[in-house]
Short mmCIF file of C-alpha atoms and ligand atoms in Angstrom, two decimals:
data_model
loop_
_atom_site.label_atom_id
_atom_site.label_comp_id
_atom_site.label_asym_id
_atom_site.label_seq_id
_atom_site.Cartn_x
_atom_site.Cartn_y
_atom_site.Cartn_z
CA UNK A 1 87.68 81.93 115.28
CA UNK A 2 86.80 85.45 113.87
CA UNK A 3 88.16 86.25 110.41
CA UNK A 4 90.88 87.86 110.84
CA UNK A 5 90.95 90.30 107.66
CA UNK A 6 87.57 91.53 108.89
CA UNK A 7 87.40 95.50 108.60
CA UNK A 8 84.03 95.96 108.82
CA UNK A 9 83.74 99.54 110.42
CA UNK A 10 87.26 100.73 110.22
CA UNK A 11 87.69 104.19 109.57
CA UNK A 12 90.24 104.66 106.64
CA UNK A 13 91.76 107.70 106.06
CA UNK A 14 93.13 108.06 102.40
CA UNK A 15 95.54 110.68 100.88
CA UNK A 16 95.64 110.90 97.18
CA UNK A 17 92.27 109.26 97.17
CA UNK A 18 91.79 110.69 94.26
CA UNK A 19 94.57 109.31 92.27
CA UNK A 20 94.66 105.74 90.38
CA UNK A 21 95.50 103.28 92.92
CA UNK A 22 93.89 105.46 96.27
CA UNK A 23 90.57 106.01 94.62
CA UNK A 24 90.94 101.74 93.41
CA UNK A 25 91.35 100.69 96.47
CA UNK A 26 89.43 102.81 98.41
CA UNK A 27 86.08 101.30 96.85
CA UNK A 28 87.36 98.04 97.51
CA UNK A 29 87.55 98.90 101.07
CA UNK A 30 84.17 100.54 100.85
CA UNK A 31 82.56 97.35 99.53
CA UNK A 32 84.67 95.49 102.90
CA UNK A 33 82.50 97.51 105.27
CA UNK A 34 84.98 100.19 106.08
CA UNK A 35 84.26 103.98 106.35
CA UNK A 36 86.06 105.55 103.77
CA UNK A 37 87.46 109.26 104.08
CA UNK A 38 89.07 110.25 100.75
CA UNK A 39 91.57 113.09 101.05
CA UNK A 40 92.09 114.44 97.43
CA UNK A 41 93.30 117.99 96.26
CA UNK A 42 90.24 117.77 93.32
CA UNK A 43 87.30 118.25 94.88
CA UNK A 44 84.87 117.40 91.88
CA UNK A 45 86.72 113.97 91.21
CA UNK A 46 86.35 113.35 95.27
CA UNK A 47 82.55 113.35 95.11
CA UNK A 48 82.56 111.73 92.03
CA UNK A 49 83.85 108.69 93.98
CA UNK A 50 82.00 109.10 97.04
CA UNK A 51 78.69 109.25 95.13
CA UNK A 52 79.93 105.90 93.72
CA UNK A 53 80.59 104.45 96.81
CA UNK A 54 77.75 105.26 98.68
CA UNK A 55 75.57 104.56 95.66
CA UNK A 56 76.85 101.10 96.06
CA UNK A 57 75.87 100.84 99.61
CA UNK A 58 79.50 102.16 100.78
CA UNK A 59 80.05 104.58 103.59
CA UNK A 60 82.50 107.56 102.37
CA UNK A 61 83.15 111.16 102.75
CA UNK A 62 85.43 113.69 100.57
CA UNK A 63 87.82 115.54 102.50
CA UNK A 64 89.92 118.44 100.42
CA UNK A 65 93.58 118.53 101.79
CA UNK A 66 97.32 119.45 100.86
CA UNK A 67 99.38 116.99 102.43
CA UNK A 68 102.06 119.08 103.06
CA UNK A 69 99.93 121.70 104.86
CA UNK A 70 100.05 120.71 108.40
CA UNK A 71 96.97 123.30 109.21
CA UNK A 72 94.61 122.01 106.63
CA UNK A 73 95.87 118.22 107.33
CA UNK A 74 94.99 118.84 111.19
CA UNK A 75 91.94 120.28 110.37
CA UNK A 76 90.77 116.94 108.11
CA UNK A 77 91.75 115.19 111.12
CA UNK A 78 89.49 117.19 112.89
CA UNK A 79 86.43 117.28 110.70
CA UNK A 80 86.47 113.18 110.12
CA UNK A 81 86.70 112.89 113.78
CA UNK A 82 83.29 115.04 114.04
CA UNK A 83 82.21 112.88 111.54
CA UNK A 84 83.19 109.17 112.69
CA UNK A 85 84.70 109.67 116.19
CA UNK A 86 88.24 107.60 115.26
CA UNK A 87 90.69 106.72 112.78
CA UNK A 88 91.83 102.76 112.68
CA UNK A 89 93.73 103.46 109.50
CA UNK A 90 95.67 106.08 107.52
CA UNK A 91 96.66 105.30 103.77
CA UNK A 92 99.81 107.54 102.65
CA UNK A 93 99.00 107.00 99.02
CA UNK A 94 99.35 110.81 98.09
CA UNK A 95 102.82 111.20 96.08
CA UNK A 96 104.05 109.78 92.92
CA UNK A 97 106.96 111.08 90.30
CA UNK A 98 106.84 114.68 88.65
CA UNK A 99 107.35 116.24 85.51
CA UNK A 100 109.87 118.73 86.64
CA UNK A 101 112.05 116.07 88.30
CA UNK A 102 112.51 113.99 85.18
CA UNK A 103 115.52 113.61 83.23
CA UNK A 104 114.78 113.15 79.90
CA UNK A 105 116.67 110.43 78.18
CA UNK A 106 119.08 113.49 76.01
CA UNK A 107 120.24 115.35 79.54
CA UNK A 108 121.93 113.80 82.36
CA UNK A 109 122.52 114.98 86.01
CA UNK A 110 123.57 118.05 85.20
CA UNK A 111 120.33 118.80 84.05
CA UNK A 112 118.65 118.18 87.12
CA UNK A 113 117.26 121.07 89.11
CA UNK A 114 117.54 121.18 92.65
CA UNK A 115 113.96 122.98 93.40
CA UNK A 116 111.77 120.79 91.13
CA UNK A 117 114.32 117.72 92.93
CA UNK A 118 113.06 119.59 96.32
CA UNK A 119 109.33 119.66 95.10
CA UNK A 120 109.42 115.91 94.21
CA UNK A 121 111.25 114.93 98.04
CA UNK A 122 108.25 117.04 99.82
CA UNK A 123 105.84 115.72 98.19
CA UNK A 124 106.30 111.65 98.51
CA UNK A 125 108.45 112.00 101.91
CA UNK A 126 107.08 115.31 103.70
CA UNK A 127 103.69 114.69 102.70
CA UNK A 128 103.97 111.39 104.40
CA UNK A 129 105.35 112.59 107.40
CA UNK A 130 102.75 115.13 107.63
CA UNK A 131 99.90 112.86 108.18
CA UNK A 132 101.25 110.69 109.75
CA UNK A 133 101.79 112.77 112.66
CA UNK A 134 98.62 114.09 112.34
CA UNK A 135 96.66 110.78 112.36
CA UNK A 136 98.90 109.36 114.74
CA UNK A 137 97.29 111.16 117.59
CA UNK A 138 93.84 109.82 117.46
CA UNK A 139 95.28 106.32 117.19
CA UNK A 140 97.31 106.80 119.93
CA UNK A 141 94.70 107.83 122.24
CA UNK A 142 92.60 104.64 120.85
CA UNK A 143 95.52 102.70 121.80
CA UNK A 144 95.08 100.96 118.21
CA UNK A 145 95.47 101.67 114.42
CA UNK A 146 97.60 101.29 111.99
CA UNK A 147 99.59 103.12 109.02
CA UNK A 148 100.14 102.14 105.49
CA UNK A 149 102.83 104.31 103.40
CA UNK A 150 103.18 104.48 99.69
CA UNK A 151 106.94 102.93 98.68
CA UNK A 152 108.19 101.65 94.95
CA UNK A 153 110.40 99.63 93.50
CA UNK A 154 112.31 102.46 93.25
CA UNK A 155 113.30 102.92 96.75
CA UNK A 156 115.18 98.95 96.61
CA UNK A 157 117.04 99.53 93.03
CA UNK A 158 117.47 103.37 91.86
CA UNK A 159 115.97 103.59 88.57
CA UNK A 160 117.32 106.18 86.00
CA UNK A 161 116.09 109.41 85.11
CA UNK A 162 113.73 109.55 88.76
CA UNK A 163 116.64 109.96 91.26
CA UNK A 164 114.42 112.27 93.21
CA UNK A 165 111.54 110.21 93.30
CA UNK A 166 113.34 106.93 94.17
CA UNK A 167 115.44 109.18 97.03
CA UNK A 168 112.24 110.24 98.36
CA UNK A 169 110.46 106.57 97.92
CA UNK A 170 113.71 104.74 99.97
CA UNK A 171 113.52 107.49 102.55
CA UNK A 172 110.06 106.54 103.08
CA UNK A 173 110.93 102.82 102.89
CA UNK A 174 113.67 103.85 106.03
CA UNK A 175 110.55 106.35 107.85
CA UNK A 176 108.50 103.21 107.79
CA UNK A 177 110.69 101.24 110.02
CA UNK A 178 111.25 104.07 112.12
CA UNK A 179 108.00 104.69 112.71
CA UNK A 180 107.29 101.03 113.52
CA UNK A 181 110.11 101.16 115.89
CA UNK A 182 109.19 104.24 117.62
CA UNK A 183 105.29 104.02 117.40
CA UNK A 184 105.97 100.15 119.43
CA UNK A 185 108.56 101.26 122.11
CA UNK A 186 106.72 104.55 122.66
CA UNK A 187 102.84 103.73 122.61
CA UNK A 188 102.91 99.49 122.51
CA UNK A 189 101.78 96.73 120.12
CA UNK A 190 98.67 99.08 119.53
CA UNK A 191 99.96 100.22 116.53
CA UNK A 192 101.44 99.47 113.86
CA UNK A 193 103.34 101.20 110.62
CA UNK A 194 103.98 99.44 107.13
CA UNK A 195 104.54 99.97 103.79
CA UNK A 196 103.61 98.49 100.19
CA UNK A 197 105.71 98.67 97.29
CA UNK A 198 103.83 98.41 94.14
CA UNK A 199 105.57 97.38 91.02
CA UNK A 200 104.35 99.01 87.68
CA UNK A 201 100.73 100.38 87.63
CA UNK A 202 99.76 102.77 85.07
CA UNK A 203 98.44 105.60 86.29
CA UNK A 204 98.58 109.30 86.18
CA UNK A 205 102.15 110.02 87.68
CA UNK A 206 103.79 107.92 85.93
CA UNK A 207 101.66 107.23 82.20
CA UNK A 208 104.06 109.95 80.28
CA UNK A 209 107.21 107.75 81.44
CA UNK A 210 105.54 104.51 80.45
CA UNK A 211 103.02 104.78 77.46
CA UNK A 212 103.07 106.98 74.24
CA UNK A 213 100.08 109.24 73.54
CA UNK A 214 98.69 106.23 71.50
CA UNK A 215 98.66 104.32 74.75
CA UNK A 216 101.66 102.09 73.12
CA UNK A 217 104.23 101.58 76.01
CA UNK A 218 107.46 103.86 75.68
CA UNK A 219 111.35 101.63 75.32
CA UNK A 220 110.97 102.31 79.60
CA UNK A 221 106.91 100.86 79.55
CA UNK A 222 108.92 97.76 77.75
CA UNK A 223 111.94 97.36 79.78
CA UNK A 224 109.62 97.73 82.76
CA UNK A 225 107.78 94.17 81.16
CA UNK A 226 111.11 92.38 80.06
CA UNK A 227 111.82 92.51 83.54
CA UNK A 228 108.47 91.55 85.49
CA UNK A 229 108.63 87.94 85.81
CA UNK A 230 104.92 88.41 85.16
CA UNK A 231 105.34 89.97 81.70
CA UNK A 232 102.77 92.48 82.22
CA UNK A 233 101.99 95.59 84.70
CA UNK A 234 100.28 95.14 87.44
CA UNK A 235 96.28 95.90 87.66
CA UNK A 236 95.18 98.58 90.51
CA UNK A 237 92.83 96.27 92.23
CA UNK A 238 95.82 93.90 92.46
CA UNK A 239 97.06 95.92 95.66
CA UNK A 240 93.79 95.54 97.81
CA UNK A 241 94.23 92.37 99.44
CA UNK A 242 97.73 93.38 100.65
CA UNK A 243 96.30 96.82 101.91
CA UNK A 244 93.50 94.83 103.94
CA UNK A 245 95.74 92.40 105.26
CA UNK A 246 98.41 95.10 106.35
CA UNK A 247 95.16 97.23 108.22
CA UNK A 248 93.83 93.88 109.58
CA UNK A 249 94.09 91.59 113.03
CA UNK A 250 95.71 89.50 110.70
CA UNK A 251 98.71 91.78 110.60
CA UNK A 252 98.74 92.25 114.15
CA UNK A 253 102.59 91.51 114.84
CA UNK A 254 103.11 92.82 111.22
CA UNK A 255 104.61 95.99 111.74
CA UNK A 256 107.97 98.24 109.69
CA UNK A 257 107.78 95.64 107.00
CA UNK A 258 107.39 96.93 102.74
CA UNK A 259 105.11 94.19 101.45
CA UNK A 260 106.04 94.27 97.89
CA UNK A 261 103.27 93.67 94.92
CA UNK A 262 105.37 93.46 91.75
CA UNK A 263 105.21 90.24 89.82
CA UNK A 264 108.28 89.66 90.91
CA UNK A 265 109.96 92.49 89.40
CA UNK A 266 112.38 92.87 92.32
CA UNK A 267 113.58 89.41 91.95
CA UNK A 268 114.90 90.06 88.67
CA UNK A 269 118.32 90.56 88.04
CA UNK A 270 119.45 90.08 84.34
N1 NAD B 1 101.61 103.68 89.80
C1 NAD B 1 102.69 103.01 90.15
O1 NAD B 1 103.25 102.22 89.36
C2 NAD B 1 103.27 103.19 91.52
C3 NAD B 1 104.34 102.39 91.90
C4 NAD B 1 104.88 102.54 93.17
C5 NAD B 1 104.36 103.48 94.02
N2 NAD B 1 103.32 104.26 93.63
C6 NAD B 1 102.80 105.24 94.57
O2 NAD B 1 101.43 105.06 94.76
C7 NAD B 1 100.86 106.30 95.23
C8 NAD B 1 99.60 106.60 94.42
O3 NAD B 1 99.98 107.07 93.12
P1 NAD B 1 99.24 106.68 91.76
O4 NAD B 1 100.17 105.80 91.03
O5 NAD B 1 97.85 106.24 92.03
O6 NAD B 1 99.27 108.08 91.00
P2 NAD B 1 98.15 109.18 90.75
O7 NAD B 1 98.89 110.31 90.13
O8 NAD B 1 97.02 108.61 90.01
O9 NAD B 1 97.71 109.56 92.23
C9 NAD B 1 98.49 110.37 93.07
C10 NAD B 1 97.55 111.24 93.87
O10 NAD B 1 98.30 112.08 94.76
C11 NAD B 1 97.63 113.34 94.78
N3 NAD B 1 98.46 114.43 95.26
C12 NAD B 1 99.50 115.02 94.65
N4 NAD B 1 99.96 116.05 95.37
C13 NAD B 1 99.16 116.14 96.47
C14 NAD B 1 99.11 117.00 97.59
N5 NAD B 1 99.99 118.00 97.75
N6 NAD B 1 98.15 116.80 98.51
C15 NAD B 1 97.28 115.79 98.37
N7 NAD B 1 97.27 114.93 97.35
C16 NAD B 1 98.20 115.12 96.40
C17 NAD B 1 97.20 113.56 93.34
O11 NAD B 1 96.20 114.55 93.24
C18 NAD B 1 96.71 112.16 92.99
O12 NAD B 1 95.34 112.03 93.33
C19 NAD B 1 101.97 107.35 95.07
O13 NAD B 1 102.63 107.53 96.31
C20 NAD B 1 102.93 106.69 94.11
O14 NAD B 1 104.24 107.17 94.23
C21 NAD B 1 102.76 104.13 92.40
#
């Protein structure tokens, strides 16, 4: 029997390659055999990682993109089908939390302001929509591929101070199954849409919430451990072999499920 989490080939499409986790486990996929297309706003950190990839024997390609620019998100799609004639896979892993949307521990709702609340929603929920209808099209026509989106623990439990965030993580929790639902009834088995739901990974959205400038973890970075089962936050590369069994054949009647990676953080209830 084949192996079933073989991707050797499969052309992966990553928003917010850039960031943490994208850029993590997009080498890991490059090392699998799959042709990696980062989609990052910084260009100079994008080649950065593709020159590491490929100087590692990967195949990837740098792709600069606003995910909530529908023209310069079809015209990626575009250029990486020029390049590698099909997408099997899009990663949604642009998003995170934002400054702006934060309320610091002295304010309360009050406090909250609608655009930056806005900014935050577009961001994690219309700049997964965007793509996804984008990338869709090509998969369609394959009759095959599959979508990962970017959820949290936030979208299960709302967590304080990040209402916006965790709104726009549980809509994209909801979009998910939609998506599997309508992507099945409307163009068959084919395809397939799921989400992960990282726990607590330190990384560039999120390190002013969690750690101090001294890198010490903030009273949140410590409530965030007292209730991981694990004691500890999770580790970037910790995500990849959920990623590449979601994208795989041995997924294939996987599809509108959030495959959570939190040691066991949502299992935790006092
Ligand atoms: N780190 C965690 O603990 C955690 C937990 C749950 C979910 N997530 C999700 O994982 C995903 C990856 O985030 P991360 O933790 O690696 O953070 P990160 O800040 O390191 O990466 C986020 C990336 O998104 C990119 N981005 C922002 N706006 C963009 C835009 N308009 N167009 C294109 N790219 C844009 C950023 O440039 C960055 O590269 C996010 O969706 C985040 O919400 C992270």
């Amino acid at each position: 029997m084949k192996n079933l989490f073989d991707i050797k080939d499969y052309v992966v499409v990553i928003t917010g390659g850039t960031g943490v986790l994208g850029r993590c486990i997009a080498k890991y996929l490059a090392e699998q055999g799959a042709k990696v297309c980062i989609l990052g706003r910084k260009e100079e950190v994008g080649q950065a990682i593709v020159e590491d990839i490929v100087k590692n024997g990967g195949v990837a390609k740098f792709y600069k993109t606003d995910v909530m620019n529908q023209k310069i998100v079809e015209q990626n799609c575009k250029d990486i089908l020029a390049d590698f004639g099909r997408v099997d896979t899009l990663l949604n892993a642009a998003g995170g939390n934002q400054k702006g949307a934060t309320i610091t521990p002295d304010q309360n709702f009050f406090d909250l302001k609608a655009d930056e609340f806005q900014k935050v929603l577009n961001l994690n929920l219309t700049g997964t929509v965007i793509p996804t209808q984008v990338f869709l099209r090509p998969m369609v026509k394959q009759g095959k591929g599959s979508v990962i989106n970017f959820s949290s623990m936030a979208a299960f439990r709302p967590m304080t101070r990040v209402c916006g965030y965790a709104a726009a993580k549980a809509g994209i929790s909801n979009f998910t199954a939609y998506m599997a639902h309508e992507t099945a009834m409307k163009f068959g088995e084919g395809i397939r849409v799921n989400a992960i739901a990282p726990g607590f990974f330190i990384t560039e959205q999120n390190r002013a919430l969690l750690t101090n400038p001294d890198g010490s973890f903030t009273q949140r970075g410590k409530d965030v451990i007292r209730q991981t089962p694990f004691g500890r936050m999770g580790k970037p590369e910790e995500l990849c072999g959920t990623i590449q069994y979601l994208m795989s054949d041995a997924a294939a009647f996987v599809t509108g499920t959030v495959a959570v990676v939190d040691g066991g953080f949502n299992t935790f209830a006092m």
